[in-house]
XYZ file of C-alpha atoms in Angstrom:
689
model
C 5.514 -28.161 -17.534
C 2.235 -27.393 -19.123
C 0.450 -27.855 -15.952
C 2.517 -25.380 -14.124
C 1.703 -23.233 -16.873
C -1.971 -24.041 -16.788
C -1.741 -23.161 -13.104
C 0.032 -19.797 -13.657
C -2.301 -18.460 -16.182
C -5.748 -20.647 -15.961
C -6.323 -21.929 -12.456
C -5.163 -18.330 -11.007
C -6.915 -16.412 -13.450
C -10.464 -17.963 -12.171
C -11.876 -14.364 -10.769
C -10.968 -12.292 -14.256
C -13.061 -9.325 -14.617
C -16.488 -9.816 -17.327
C -18.691 -7.610 -18.412
C -21.527 -6.375 -16.247
C -24.064 -7.668 -18.300
C -22.820 -11.239 -18.403
C -22.611 -11.376 -14.556
C -24.422 -14.608 -12.911
C -26.519 -14.480 -9.889
C -24.448 -13.589 -6.745
C -23.041 -16.771 -5.158
C -21.643 -16.594 -1.639
C -17.905 -16.517 -0.515
C -16.600 -17.645 3.104
C -13.992 -16.363 5.390
C -11.071 -18.813 3.666
C -12.201 -17.468 0.037
C -11.165 -14.078 1.027
C -8.101 -14.875 2.667
C -6.856 -17.368 0.068
C -4.101 -15.584 -2.001
C -1.863 -17.339 -4.257
C 2.132 -16.174 -3.436
C 3.312 -14.865 -7.196
C 4.972 -11.372 -8.371
C 4.332 -9.271 -10.556
C 4.797 -10.524 -14.452
C 7.369 -8.586 -15.756
C 8.342 -7.910 -19.570
C 11.831 -8.121 -21.055
C 13.072 -5.024 -22.391
C 12.496 -6.041 -26.099
C 8.942 -7.452 -24.678
C 9.154 -10.702 -26.062
C 9.475 -12.361 -22.720
C 7.591 -12.693 -19.557
C 8.628 -13.648 -16.177
C 7.009 -14.428 -13.178
C 7.106 -16.463 -10.032
C 4.548 -19.168 -8.937
C 4.558 -20.818 -5.462
C 3.554 -24.460 -5.634
C 3.930 -25.818 -2.093
C 5.635 -28.682 -3.329
C 8.725 -29.218 -1.271
C 10.930 -30.044 -4.090
C 9.864 -26.731 -6.056
C 8.870 -24.378 -3.847
C 8.960 -20.874 -5.572
C 9.003 -21.440 -9.505
C 10.460 -18.943 -11.697
C 8.007 -19.011 -15.052
C 9.591 -17.576 -18.349
C 7.250 -17.371 -21.319
C 8.331 -16.721 -24.842
C 5.380 -14.648 -26.321
C 6.393 -15.020 -29.728
C 5.691 -18.788 -29.610
C 1.987 -19.453 -30.294
C 2.028 -22.568 -28.884
C 4.232 -22.107 -25.692
C 6.703 -24.576 -26.322
C 9.502 -22.294 -25.294
C 8.659 -21.758 -21.992
C 11.354 -22.203 -19.158
C 10.639 -23.057 -15.419
C 13.050 -23.501 -12.532
C 12.143 -24.122 -8.897
C 14.201 -22.587 -5.818
C 13.000 -25.154 -3.302
C 13.207 -23.687 0.321
C 14.298 -20.235 -1.010
C 11.673 -17.785 -1.569
C 11.771 -15.730 -4.525
C 11.193 -11.817 -3.479
C 11.540 -10.092 -6.637
C 12.147 -10.731 -10.657
C 13.610 -8.139 -13.042
C 15.190 -8.176 -16.267
C 18.895 -7.002 -16.647
C 18.662 -7.583 -20.545
C 17.106 -9.299 -23.000
C 18.683 -12.590 -22.125
C 19.476 -12.178 -18.302
C 16.921 -12.323 -15.759
C 17.748 -11.057 -11.873
C 16.353 -13.177 -9.047
C 16.383 -12.183 -5.715
C 16.111 -14.737 -3.199
C 15.826 -15.383 0.310
C 17.885 -17.264 2.885
C 19.391 -17.300 6.372
C 22.441 -16.306 6.668
C 25.149 -15.453 9.452
C 25.347 -11.776 9.622
C 27.134 -9.266 12.099
C 25.132 -6.265 13.062
C 27.103 -3.423 15.265
C 29.690 -6.203 16.605
C 26.978 -8.775 17.244
C 27.092 -11.854 14.859
C 23.279 -13.655 14.414
C 21.262 -15.820 11.946
C 18.742 -13.870 9.941
C 17.025 -13.996 6.750
C 18.768 -11.827 4.351
C 18.592 -11.509 0.318
C 20.620 -12.210 -2.491
C 20.279 -11.443 -6.079
C 21.374 -14.038 -8.757
C 21.891 -13.733 -12.529
C 20.440 -16.414 -14.717
C 20.533 -16.896 -18.394
C 17.151 -17.034 -19.401
C 18.184 -20.101 -21.847
C 19.986 -22.265 -19.336
C 19.056 -21.611 -15.849
C 21.797 -24.122 -14.678
C 24.068 -21.898 -14.131
C 23.645 -19.040 -11.583
C 25.834 -15.757 -10.889
C 25.794 -14.674 -7.332
C 25.674 -10.628 -7.647
C 28.581 -8.976 -5.189
C 29.953 -12.456 -4.619
C 33.361 -11.013 -4.523
C 32.205 -8.501 -1.857
C 31.367 -11.324 0.405
C 30.462 -10.522 4.435
C 31.089 -6.682 3.207
C 27.624 -6.721 1.553
C 25.812 -9.959 2.095
C 26.898 -10.592 5.898
C 25.429 -6.624 6.482
C 21.886 -6.619 8.043
C 21.203 -3.445 5.928
C 20.979 -5.776 2.598
C 18.481 -7.875 4.496
C 15.666 -6.569 2.224
C 17.434 -6.592 -1.077
C 19.692 -5.030 -3.353
C 17.802 -2.270 -5.626
C 18.179 -2.449 -9.464
C 18.605 1.210 -10.411
C 19.354 1.060 -13.899
C 19.888 -1.636 -16.555
C 22.254 0.161 -18.695
C 20.829 -0.542 -22.258
C 24.384 0.657 -23.642
C 26.267 -1.583 -21.623
C 25.244 -5.472 -21.703
C 27.661 -6.607 -19.503
C 26.726 -4.221 -16.283
C 23.852 -2.873 -14.185
C 23.660 -0.486 -11.706
C 22.329 -1.527 -8.129
C 22.059 0.017 -4.783
C 23.621 -2.141 -1.912
C 25.227 -1.276 1.570
C 28.531 -1.373 2.900
C 28.631 -0.919 6.191
C 25.951 1.405 7.214
C 25.992 3.422 3.807
C 24.149 2.698 0.885
C 26.103 2.886 -2.320
C 25.434 2.560 -6.074
C 27.586 -0.347 -7.618
C 28.322 -1.243 -11.205
C 27.804 -4.774 -11.119
C 28.692 -7.394 -14.007
C 25.909 -9.652 -14.484
C 28.291 -12.353 -15.915
C 30.739 -12.790 -13.073
C 28.873 -11.168 -10.115
C 31.915 -8.743 -9.489
C 30.809 -5.336 -8.322
C 32.693 -1.830 -7.982
C 31.323 1.223 -6.289
C 30.084 3.998 -8.731
C 28.947 6.570 -6.346
C 29.039 6.712 -2.810
C 26.252 7.457 -0.576
C 26.017 7.792 3.179
C 24.288 6.535 6.137
C 21.008 8.465 5.713
C 21.326 7.700 1.677
C 18.016 5.605 0.957
C 17.601 5.840 -3.035
C 19.737 6.441 -6.146
C 18.339 7.463 -9.741
C 20.029 7.868 -12.807
C 19.506 9.596 -16.010
C 19.152 8.338 -19.498
C 22.980 7.682 -20.030
C 23.474 5.799 -16.263
C 24.650 8.849 -14.610
C 23.574 9.385 -11.247
C 21.519 12.779 -11.032
C 19.244 12.449 -7.933
C 19.736 10.759 -4.523
C 17.381 10.650 -1.544
C 18.649 11.101 2.273
C 16.587 10.458 5.373
C 17.702 11.070 8.694
C 18.562 8.169 10.729
C 14.938 8.441 12.705
C 13.106 8.812 9.431
C 11.581 12.279 9.518
C 13.108 14.547 7.587
C 14.085 14.088 3.744
C 16.687 15.879 1.699
C 16.500 15.744 -2.246
C 19.979 16.137 -3.466
C 20.418 16.565 -7.512
C 23.194 17.406 -9.811
C 23.643 17.940 -13.801
C 25.461 15.309 -15.783
C 28.987 15.631 -15.224
C 28.978 17.478 -12.044
C 30.260 15.998 -8.826
C 28.787 18.140 -6.277
C 25.458 17.483 -4.928
C 22.917 20.081 -4.248
C 19.742 19.970 -2.043
C 16.809 20.633 -4.442
C 14.075 19.955 -1.578
C 13.934 19.415 2.131
C 10.577 18.025 3.406
C 9.036 15.859 6.742
C 7.303 12.701 6.363
C 6.180 10.323 9.235
C 5.257 6.775 9.983
C 1.094 7.155 10.306
C 0.685 9.393 6.962
C 0.665 8.775 3.306
C 1.700 12.160 3.040
C 2.827 13.035 -0.744
C 6.552 14.198 -1.181
C 7.170 17.515 -1.834
C 9.881 16.496 -4.624
C 9.655 12.812 -5.740
C 11.463 10.852 -8.533
C 9.069 10.146 -11.315
C 11.460 9.069 -14.299
C 13.881 9.440 -16.982
C 13.730 11.737 -19.710
C 14.617 11.646 -23.296
C 17.213 14.654 -22.487
C 20.395 13.900 -19.977
C 20.135 16.810 -18.202
C 16.148 16.661 -17.591
C 13.942 14.554 -15.383
C 10.310 14.028 -14.682
C 9.230 14.496 -10.952
C 6.289 14.778 -9.088
C 6.273 17.728 -7.145
C 4.048 20.628 -5.394
C 5.368 23.398 -7.902
C 5.969 26.843 -6.589
C 3.630 25.905 -3.429
C 1.165 24.629 -5.721
C -1.619 23.034 -3.227
C -1.704 19.430 -5.244
C 0.659 17.514 -6.531
C 1.404 17.540 -10.167
C 4.360 16.009 -12.596
C 6.926 18.246 -14.191
C 9.825 18.190 -16.820
C 12.741 19.237 -14.679
C 16.024 20.652 -15.722
C 18.964 19.903 -13.598
C 21.275 22.555 -14.676
C 18.835 25.918 -14.185
C 17.023 23.905 -11.480
C 13.843 25.269 -12.872
C 10.396 23.403 -13.953
C 10.367 23.783 -17.873
C 7.265 21.736 -18.503
C 3.898 20.641 -16.784
C 3.165 17.313 -17.639
C 0.154 16.266 -15.714
C -1.948 18.364 -13.157
C -5.327 17.985 -11.602
C -7.704 20.665 -10.311
C -9.184 18.252 -7.849
C -6.857 15.866 -6.534
C -2.949 14.898 -6.816
C -1.438 12.858 -9.668
C -0.489 9.654 -8.529
C 1.149 7.552 -11.122
C 3.524 8.158 -14.219
C 3.672 5.987 -17.144
C 7.589 6.726 -18.788
C 8.554 5.090 -21.655
C 10.987 2.288 -20.312
C 13.847 3.142 -23.490
C 13.248 6.449 -24.966
C 12.382 8.488 -21.725
C 8.917 9.552 -23.264
C 6.147 10.912 -21.105
C 2.836 8.424 -22.266
C 0.099 9.381 -19.721
C -0.439 9.552 -15.893
C -3.187 8.063 -13.439
C -5.515 9.920 -10.468
C -7.841 9.227 -7.963
C -10.561 11.237 -8.143
C -13.881 9.423 -7.346
C -12.021 6.457 -8.834
C -8.746 6.130 -10.569
C -8.764 7.336 -14.170
C -5.993 7.058 -16.864
C -4.992 9.721 -19.382
C -2.977 8.356 -21.927
C -0.815 11.143 -23.588
C 0.429 9.080 -26.573
C -2.419 9.301 -29.228
C -1.729 5.822 -30.693
C -1.623 4.271 -27.036
C -4.871 6.447 -26.170
C -6.419 4.815 -28.713
C -5.473 1.079 -27.803
C -6.216 2.337 -24.151
C -9.823 3.487 -24.886
C -10.542 -0.108 -26.331
C -9.123 -1.807 -23.587
C -11.193 0.248 -21.180
C -14.562 -0.603 -23.005
C -13.398 -4.182 -23.452
C -13.385 -4.361 -19.620
C -16.264 -2.377 -18.912
C -16.572 0.466 -16.814
C -16.956 -1.151 -13.095
C -13.173 -1.587 -13.504
C -9.680 0.486 -13.710
C -7.220 -0.780 -16.018
C -3.885 0.211 -15.507
C -0.712 -0.027 -17.628
C 1.882 -1.560 -15.255
C 4.842 -2.137 -17.874
C 5.292 -1.278 -21.474
C 7.918 -3.061 -23.666
C 8.128 -3.144 -27.454
C 4.360 -3.366 -28.972
C 2.904 -5.482 -25.485
C 1.904 -3.958 -22.165
C 1.184 -5.599 -18.822
C -2.016 -4.563 -17.445
C -3.520 -4.534 -13.875
C -6.979 -4.740 -13.429
C -8.795 -4.073 -10.380
C -12.339 -2.819 -9.011
C -14.667 -3.456 -5.934
C -15.553 -7.125 -7.615
C -12.187 -7.619 -9.050
C -9.848 -7.760 -6.474
C -6.480 -7.539 -9.138
C -5.814 -9.754 -12.158
C -3.116 -8.927 -14.870
C -3.756 -9.530 -18.193
C -0.974 -9.258 -21.449
C -2.098 -7.164 -24.094
C -0.602 -7.224 -27.737
C -0.578 -3.806 -29.533
C 0.307 -5.747 -32.805
C -2.616 -8.465 -32.793
C -5.002 -6.538 -30.353
C -5.395 -9.414 -28.353
C -5.842 -9.696 -24.161
C -4.433 -12.886 -22.601
C -4.858 -13.727 -18.959
C -1.907 -14.052 -16.566
C -2.963 -14.468 -13.210
C -5.301 -13.066 -10.687
C -4.583 -12.331 -7.080
C -7.783 -13.731 -5.202
C -8.770 -16.496 -7.601
C -11.944 -17.974 -4.909
C -13.216 -14.377 -5.411
C -15.091 -14.176 -8.869
C -17.315 -11.338 -9.574
C -20.413 -12.680 -8.683
C -19.724 -13.190 -4.639
C -18.631 -9.698 -4.499
C -20.415 -6.571 -3.966
C -21.249 -3.288 -5.959
C -19.776 0.085 -4.300
C -21.566 3.166 -4.764
C -19.752 6.636 -4.711
C -21.486 9.387 -2.856
C -21.321 12.915 -2.743
C -22.476 14.552 0.461
C -22.604 18.326 2.023
C -21.401 18.782 5.645
C -23.331 21.187 7.992
C -20.457 23.624 7.142
C -21.078 23.473 3.178
C -18.256 21.189 2.291
C -18.873 18.770 -0.402
C -17.124 15.268 0.591
C -16.996 11.883 -0.912
C -17.785 8.693 0.629
C -17.820 5.180 -0.851
C -20.551 2.778 0.071
C -20.561 -0.903 -0.083
C -23.901 -2.637 -0.918
C -25.264 -5.830 0.572
C -26.566 -8.300 -1.798
C -30.176 -7.623 -0.193
C -29.692 -3.961 -1.237
C -30.245 -0.967 0.679
C -33.359 -0.148 2.723
C -34.705 1.132 5.959
C -33.888 -2.300 7.505
C -30.314 -2.271 6.407
C -27.186 -2.476 8.913
C -24.475 -0.119 8.486
C -20.710 -0.470 9.608
C -18.908 3.160 9.368
C -15.308 2.451 8.769
C -13.017 5.754 8.564
C -9.584 4.947 7.082
C -6.210 5.450 9.111
C -3.662 7.840 8.518
C -5.614 10.305 9.028
C -3.323 11.550 5.611
C -4.563 8.511 3.993
C -7.902 7.991 1.738
C -9.968 5.380 0.690
C -10.644 4.853 -3.339
C -13.233 2.980 -5.378
C -11.798 -0.512 -5.480
C -11.612 -4.061 -3.791
C -11.466 -3.611 0.018
C -10.910 -6.943 1.957
C -13.031 -5.595 5.101
C -15.703 -3.960 3.418
C -16.395 -6.555 0.936
C -16.188 -9.322 3.864
C -18.740 -7.468 5.700
C -20.984 -6.932 2.824
C -20.721 -10.671 2.425
C -22.366 -11.010 5.833
C -25.277 -8.302 5.205
C -23.787 -4.980 5.993
C -23.662 -2.014 3.926
C -20.176 -0.414 4.671
C -19.619 3.305 4.538
C -15.935 4.863 4.039
C -15.763 8.620 3.861
C -12.947 10.735 2.741
C -13.189 12.896 5.661
C -11.178 16.598 6.040
C -7.596 15.463 6.418
C -7.658 12.978 4.339
C -4.858 12.599 1.613
C -5.066 12.855 -2.243
C -6.929 16.012 -2.396
C -4.339 18.335 -2.005
C -2.400 20.037 0.952
C -5.147 22.677 1.813
C -7.532 19.608 2.249
C -5.308 17.464 4.231
C -4.213 20.521 6.656
C -7.825 21.338 7.120
C -8.059 18.341 9.714
C -5.061 19.561 11.697
C -6.188 20.065 15.497
C -9.290 18.895 14.521
C -9.160 15.637 16.004
C -12.029 14.304 17.821
C -14.216 17.507 16.463
C -14.547 18.892 13.061
C -13.321 15.685 11.283
C -15.389 13.521 13.918
C -18.519 15.245 12.466
C -17.554 14.999 8.873
C -17.652 10.992 9.659
C -21.101 11.529 11.394
C -22.849 13.402 8.857
C -22.010 11.023 6.544
C -23.861 8.365 7.894
C -26.625 11.275 9.022
C -26.905 11.687 5.033
C -27.714 8.212 4.509
C -30.517 8.098 7.274
C -31.967 11.355 5.999
C -32.290 9.283 2.492
C -33.806 6.442 4.235
C -31.031 4.093 2.915
C -30.231 2.365 5.882
C -31.680 1.601 9.549
C -30.801 4.401 12.212
C -30.891 1.948 14.919
C -28.325 -0.451 13.225
C -25.136 1.200 13.070
C -21.554 0.584 14.162
C -18.286 2.309 13.813
C -15.144 0.322 13.414
C -11.356 1.546 12.072
C -7.630 0.991 12.617
C -5.310 3.462 13.828
C -6.575 6.934 13.261
C -9.719 4.897 11.993
C -9.743 3.170 15.568
C -9.147 6.466 17.237
C -12.614 7.917 15.358
C -14.281 4.692 16.179
C -13.618 5.411 20.001
C -14.561 8.942 19.677
C -17.929 8.317 17.542
C -18.462 5.864 20.895
C -17.628 8.840 23.337
C -19.471 11.614 21.403
C -22.440 9.981 19.377
C -23.654 7.386 21.596
C -27.318 7.637 20.415
C -26.076 6.775 16.610
C -23.345 4.080 16.878
C -24.786 0.614 18.614
C -21.097 -0.915 18.868
C -17.247 0.227 18.225
C -14.360 -1.648 17.197
C -11.003 -0.187 17.388
C -7.859 -1.495 16.295
C -4.206 -0.225 17.041
C -5.945 2.913 18.144
C -4.771 6.042 19.598
C -6.559 6.838 22.768
C -4.488 9.219 24.774
C -3.434 12.235 22.230
C -1.193 14.065 24.812
C 0.634 10.910 25.723
C 0.990 9.858 21.769
C 2.327 13.639 20.891
C 4.292 13.465 23.853
C 5.802 9.978 23.100
C 7.289 10.863 19.634
C 9.393 13.537 21.443
C 12.311 11.111 22.481
C 11.673 8.645 19.440
C 11.829 11.257 16.450
C 12.398 14.769 16.470
C 10.624 15.665 13.306
C 7.695 13.451 13.892
C 7.023 15.318 17.240
C 6.823 18.258 15.027
C 4.607 16.789 12.424
C 2.123 15.611 15.221
C 2.345 18.881 17.353
C 1.136 20.339 14.131
C -1.530 18.130 13.010
C -2.948 17.217 16.480
C -1.777 19.993 19.158
C 0.825 21.543 21.221
C 0.734 19.015 24.512
C 1.409 22.296 26.601
C -0.588 25.092 24.931
C -3.559 22.965 24.408
C -3.671 20.419 26.839
C -7.255 20.888 28.142
C -8.356 20.822 24.580
C -6.459 17.580 24.047
C -7.498 15.894 27.134
C -11.389 16.306 26.165
C -10.695 14.826 22.531
C -8.881 11.734 24.020
C -10.981 8.487 24.348
C -9.340 7.487 27.394
C -10.573 10.337 28.896
C -14.486 9.573 27.924
C -14.842 5.685 28.537
C -18.191 6.476 30.801
C -19.706 8.150 27.679
C -19.164 4.779 26.054
C -22.581 2.704 26.731
C -22.098 0.423 23.754
C -20.114 -2.856 23.303
C -16.167 -1.862 22.609
C -14.162 -4.229 20.753
C -10.424 -3.419 21.004
C -7.216 -5.149 19.319
C -3.413 -4.119 19.394
C -0.426 -5.870 18.644
C 2.157 -5.959 21.517
C 4.965 -5.141 18.873
C 3.105 -2.286 17.572
C 6.005 0.528 16.473
C 3.431 3.083 15.725
C 0.727 3.276 18.062
C 2.247 1.759 21.565
C 0.246 -1.123 22.676
C -0.080 0.716 25.955
C -2.770 2.629 24.242
C -5.343 0.069 23.981
C -4.211 -1.017 27.707
C -5.278 2.197 29.011
C -8.521 2.364 27.189
C -9.331 -1.241 28.331
C -8.566 -0.195 31.894
C -10.868 2.890 31.492
C -13.747 0.946 30.293
C -13.069 -1.831 32.982
C -13.255 1.000 35.886
C -16.442 2.337 34.516
C -17.774 -1.370 33.951
C -18.240 -0.769 30.256
C -18.973 -3.898 27.707
C -15.820 -4.639 25.797
C -13.042 -7.202 25.009
C -9.684 -6.707 24.340
C -8.079 -8.885 21.639
C -4.312 -8.996 22.217
C -1.951 -9.744 19.177
C 1.627 -10.708 19.352
C 4.048 -9.893 16.272
C 1.036 -8.217 14.054
C 2.930 -4.766 14.169
C 0.853 -2.010 13.220
C -0.723 -3.589 10.369
C -2.172 -7.135 11.089
C -1.025 -8.191 7.518
C -0.943 -11.974 8.291
C -3.813 -14.520 7.539
C -4.031 -15.727 11.043
C -4.208 -12.220 12.265
C -6.970 -11.073 9.433
C -9.027 -14.243 10.236
C -9.107 -13.718 13.857
C -10.103 -10.028 13.500
C -12.599 -10.548 10.395
C -14.597 -13.217 12.577
C -14.565 -11.354 16.059
C -15.658 -8.026 14.714
C -18.390 -9.995 12.346
C -19.683 -11.934 15.459
C -19.964 -8.407 17.517
C -21.674 -6.843 14.635
C -24.129 -9.984 14.254
C -24.766 -9.511 18.075
C -25.691 -5.956 17.965
C -26.983 -4.685 14.626
C -27.217 -7.594 13.032
C -29.390 -11.407 12.647
C -28.565 -12.172 16.483
C -29.133 -8.680 18.171
C -31.378 -8.974 20.638
C -30.491 -12.988 21.512
C -27.801 -12.193 24.123
C -27.687 -10.785 27.383
C -23.888 -10.271 26.760
C -21.965 -9.623 23.839
C -18.796 -10.767 25.024
C -19.537 -13.464 27.323
C -16.347 -15.490 28.991
C -16.400 -18.169 26.481
C -16.761 -15.883 23.499
C -13.446 -16.406 21.721
C -13.971 -20.013 21.953
C -10.430 -20.319 22.735
C -8.120 -20.192 26.231
C -5.528 -18.016 24.263
C -5.989 -14.693 25.074
C -3.228 -13.689 22.845
C -3.077 -14.305 19.041
C 0.509 -15.484 18.654
C 2.808 -14.743 15.447
C 4.073 -18.447 15.255
C 0.373 -19.752 14.758
C 0.045 -17.296 11.854
C 1.017 -19.693 9.204
C 0.492 -23.200 10.246
C 2.433 -25.914 8.086
């Protein structure tokens, strides 16, 4: 028993954050150190704060995923329970009460979908008594195939409300047929009854402090238009409070989004752009009058990103936002004193984000450029900080690299933010640089751990990540300032970030490459086409290469997404000439540098054909390029095998063009470059046994 706990709270903690002054000399991390990520779940506190539950994957056939429950009131840790689930992976852990814990497991099952039978992975939620894990209760068991044989429930049944005043039941969201209903579920028998009926567009349910459903989110079947429905307690009729659009490539903040239960049944906390505000804040909203009654959090430069609400009383405790870095503002005076002490304890190189509150205890998530992410337990009574787990144990701070926040001014006078990851050799006139624009483009980079930036820095490269106009997080106006400026003003923002470093004599002007994914891949190709004097090589992953084809391609797939991309990129009929000349596939002859392309054949967002077209255009121009083809990587390349290939091949290209091997190779991509006969990196090789 104690060996497993030691693994969970000690071995996993090998990379914990320490004060800057105590850092040893830099070490060296290898590729596998970056990819080594223990399979764990976020630690969760019981409602009274006494028990802490989390999962650890042991890789032992007889145990597999192991549930660990610690009694935090036992200083000797004698009261620790653990249960192995063998071949059934744990997907999620939550507390139904102080005595019952809910475990969501993944298993194969026979399901029917639109008249067809198939075997597929599905999830089941099981209720356990924390003291006797031998008697599980399968929730929704009485519903049988209507719930568990439904493909729509393959990704779990969300816990919506623990109903503190009803110790026998919880409220959960689950599909019956194609409609997502809200169910009252008995955690001792597994029996479930529909509490509120949803429809085929319903995706989320939210309840007030009395367990009454007061907010429902409906999304059209193609995922583009979102309707937020609300009602006051006791009403049956739903009213549409907000309607907005979303899309697959952006991280656009919702116009009206649930933030938490308040201590008044008829009031809720919401994220919103109140009254057409430019930036997203947090407000207290009255369901009866449909009005905002109090401003809880706003910022004059960026959107509010996190909120902390008391789990039991609905009290507003604090919020967080990312300006130059993630900052936390605790509103509760006592919590603020504790938080200030914690921030001083961990040092200013990391951010301390409370992830849950219960009783006198808090679970803290600590992260930063040289802290890939660790969980700690803080006890307000004893003022003690104890490690729980770290997400990348083979990456202690001494092998990671400092990140510098930069402000630079563009040629048209706008001040922008960028992040510079510095290699251990420092910054100077001979430093090679990789410019890495983010995807979206309505996303943003932050001050924190970035796998690609840190790995490239470990190989001697500085990495620059600008938040160019069009990025999210800085308000609606800033995001929309990138609309219809793809390949133009947005591209200049990237080039001018690099030029600011060159002018400061901080990087080598002839040792610069540009690399990115999705929109970042598009920007990388456009950088190669428009500034061959600046960039010595290009990497483009899952890149949009033909803007006309990309926008038109959404017309039959998703009407709302097509409307968004027409607004963000341009009208393919009225602006066809402009879009033609900012499409990389039309500019291949200008790309005089090596170009590495990567795309997955099953990409659901940017069709694989975009990179095929780019490769064909480069081949026609006899360009120096290589096309890495993937199968099963989707749009995100999240699997270790895919990441291993991408990190290896991009670094090899950098080494040969701007790195230690520059000038030593006649061909950047020789026939034997990959050292493998396989042209396509397959999904089934991603997790070797």
